[in-house]
Amino acid sequence: MRIAIASDHAATDLKAELRDWLIEEGHEVADLGPEPGESVDYPDYGRKLADVVSEGTAERGIALCGSGIGISMACNRNPEIRCALVSEPLSAALAREHNDANVIAMGARLTGGEMAKACVTAFLSTDFAGGRHQRRVDKLSFLEN
């Protein structure tokens, strides 16, 4: 699977850990930055990630910042993105199954590497259920209209 990953400066270590692990698992990973040691603004990296996923360059995205909150808000400014803030595997699986999430966000200050990997595994291995959920997901793109 083609996966894009981005973070702010608070989450570069977790980003690198997840990127390397995903590559070992056989995924194609686009690391959108930043490099360790740079102080950056999470909205810039949330937008980069959202653009790559909405354009179809990546099938899924992983957004990281200190809490996961700010970068998830930034991603969700793009109407093609359904980014869910997750902290454990059940929320990651339900985000896919019920909400057809195409991006997950996590907080590096709140979620350790092993839990983050468990969340990513659930996110990538769960299919969207469709059915009654499709109607609800369709409405998400039209909330501003």
Coordinates of C-alpha atoms in Angstrom, one line a residue:
M1 CA 0.0 0.0 0.0
R2 CA 1.1 3.6 -0.7
I3 CA 1.2 5.5 2.6
A4 CA 2.1 9.1 3.3
I5 CA 3.3 10.1 6.7
A6 CA 4.0 13.6 8.1
S7 CA 4.5 15.2 11.5
D8 CA 5.4 18.3 13.3
H9 CA 8.7 18.6 15.3
A10 CA 7.2 16.9 18.4
A11 CA 6.7 13.7 16.5
T12 CA 9.7 13.2 14.2
D13 CA 11.0 10.3 16.3
L14 CA 7.7 8.4 16.1
K15 CA 7.4 9.3 12.4
A16 CA 10.8 7.8 11.7
E17 CA 10.0 4.6 13.7
L18 CA 6.7 4.1 11.9
R19 CA 8.2 4.9 8.5
D20 CA 11.0 2.3 8.9
W21 CA 8.5 -0.3 10.3
L22 CA 6.1 0.3 7.4
I23 CA 8.8 -0.1 4.9
E24 CA 9.9 -3.4 6.6
E25 CA 6.3 -4.5 6.3
G26 CA 6.4 -4.0 2.5
H27 CA 4.6 -0.7 2.1
E28 CA 5.7 2.2 -0.1
V29 CA 6.1 5.2 2.3
A30 CA 6.3 8.9 1.4
D31 CA 7.9 10.7 4.3
L32 CA 6.6 14.3 3.9
G33 CA 8.8 15.7 6.7
P34 CA 10.0 17.4 8.7
E35 CA 13.6 16.5 9.5
P36 CA 14.5 16.1 13.1
G37 CA 15.6 19.3 14.8
E38 CA 13.4 21.6 12.7
S39 CA 10.7 23.6 14.5
V40 CA 7.7 23.6 12.2
D41 CA 4.0 24.4 12.3
Y42 CA 1.7 21.3 12.2
P43 CA -0.9 23.0 9.9
D44 CA 1.7 23.1 7.1
Y45 CA 2.4 19.4 7.4
G46 CA -1.3 18.4 7.9
R47 CA -2.0 20.2 4.6
K48 CA 0.8 18.5 2.8
L49 CA -0.4 15.1 3.9
A50 CA -4.0 15.9 3.1
D51 CA -3.1 17.1 -0.4
V52 CA -1.1 13.9 -1.1
V53 CA -3.9 11.6 0.0
S54 CA -6.7 13.6 -1.7
E55 CA -4.8 13.6 -5.0
G56 CA -4.4 9.9 -4.8
T57 CA -0.6 9.8 -4.6
A58 CA -1.0 7.9 -1.4
E59 CA -3.9 5.6 -0.5
R60 CA -3.7 6.3 3.3
G61 CA -2.1 8.8 5.5
I62 CA -0.6 8.9 9.0
A63 CA -0.5 12.4 10.7
L64 CA 1.5 12.9 13.9
C65 CA 2.0 15.8 16.3
G66 CA 2.5 16.2 20.0
S67 CA -1.2 15.4 20.8
G68 CA -2.5 14.5 17.4
I69 CA -5.2 17.0 17.8
G70 CA -3.8 20.0 15.8
I71 CA -2.6 18.0 12.8
S72 CA -5.9 16.1 12.6
M73 CA -7.8 19.4 12.5
A74 CA -5.4 20.6 9.7
C75 CA -6.0 17.4 7.7
N76 CA -9.7 17.7 8.0
R77 CA -9.8 21.1 6.4
N78 CA -9.5 19.3 3.1
P79 CA -13.1 18.0 2.2
E80 CA -11.6 14.8 0.7
I81 CA -10.0 13.8 3.9
R82 CA -11.5 11.9 6.8
C83 CA -8.9 12.0 9.5
A84 CA -9.6 10.3 12.8
L85 CA -7.6 10.9 15.9
V86 CA -6.9 7.5 17.4
S87 CA -5.1 6.2 20.5
E88 CA -5.7 2.5 20.4
P89 CA -6.5 -0.2 17.8
L90 CA -10.3 -0.3 18.3
S91 CA -10.7 3.4 17.4
A92 CA -8.4 2.9 14.4
A93 CA -10.4 -0.1 13.1
L94 CA -13.8 1.7 13.7
A95 CA -12.5 4.8 11.9
R96 CA -12.0 2.6 8.8
E97 CA -15.0 0.3 9.2
H98 CA -17.7 3.0 10.0
N99 CA -16.2 6.3 8.7
D100 CA -14.0 5.2 5.8
A101 CA -11.1 7.2 7.3
N102 CA -8.3 7.7 4.9
V103 CA -5.9 9.3 7.5
I104 CA -5.3 8.6 11.1
A105 CA -3.7 11.0 13.5
M106 CA -1.8 10.1 16.7
G107 CA 0.0 12.1 19.4
A108 CA 3.6 11.3 20.0
R109 CA 3.4 12.6 23.5
L110 CA 0.5 10.3 24.3
T111 CA 1.0 7.1 22.2
G112 CA 4.2 5.0 22.3
G113 CA 5.7 3.2 19.4
E114 CA 4.2 -0.2 19.9
M115 CA 0.7 1.2 20.5
A116 CA 1.1 3.4 17.4
K117 CA 2.1 0.3 15.3
A118 CA -1.0 -1.6 16.7
C119 CA -3.2 1.4 15.6
V120 CA -1.6 1.5 12.1
T121 CA -2.1 -2.2 11.7
A122 CA -5.8 -2.0 12.6
F123 CA -6.2 1.0 10.3
L124 CA -4.5 -0.6 7.3
S125 CA -6.1 -4.0 7.7
T126 CA -9.8 -2.9 8.2
D127 CA -12.1 -2.5 5.3
F128 CA -14.9 0.1 5.1
A129 CA -18.2 -1.7 5.8
G130 CA -20.2 0.5 3.4
G131 CA -24.0 -0.1 3.7
R132 CA -25.7 2.2 6.1
H133 CA -22.3 3.9 6.8
Q134 CA -21.9 5.0 3.2
R135 CA -24.8 7.4 3.4
R136 CA -23.3 9.1 6.4
V137 CA -19.8 9.2 4.9
D138 CA -21.2 10.8 1.8
K139 CA -22.7 13.6 3.9
L140 CA -19.3 14.5 5.3
S141 CA -18.2 16.1 2.0
F142 CA -21.2 18.3 1.9
L143 CA -21.4 19.7 5.4
E144 CA -20.2 23.1 4.3
N145 CA -22.9 23.4 1.5

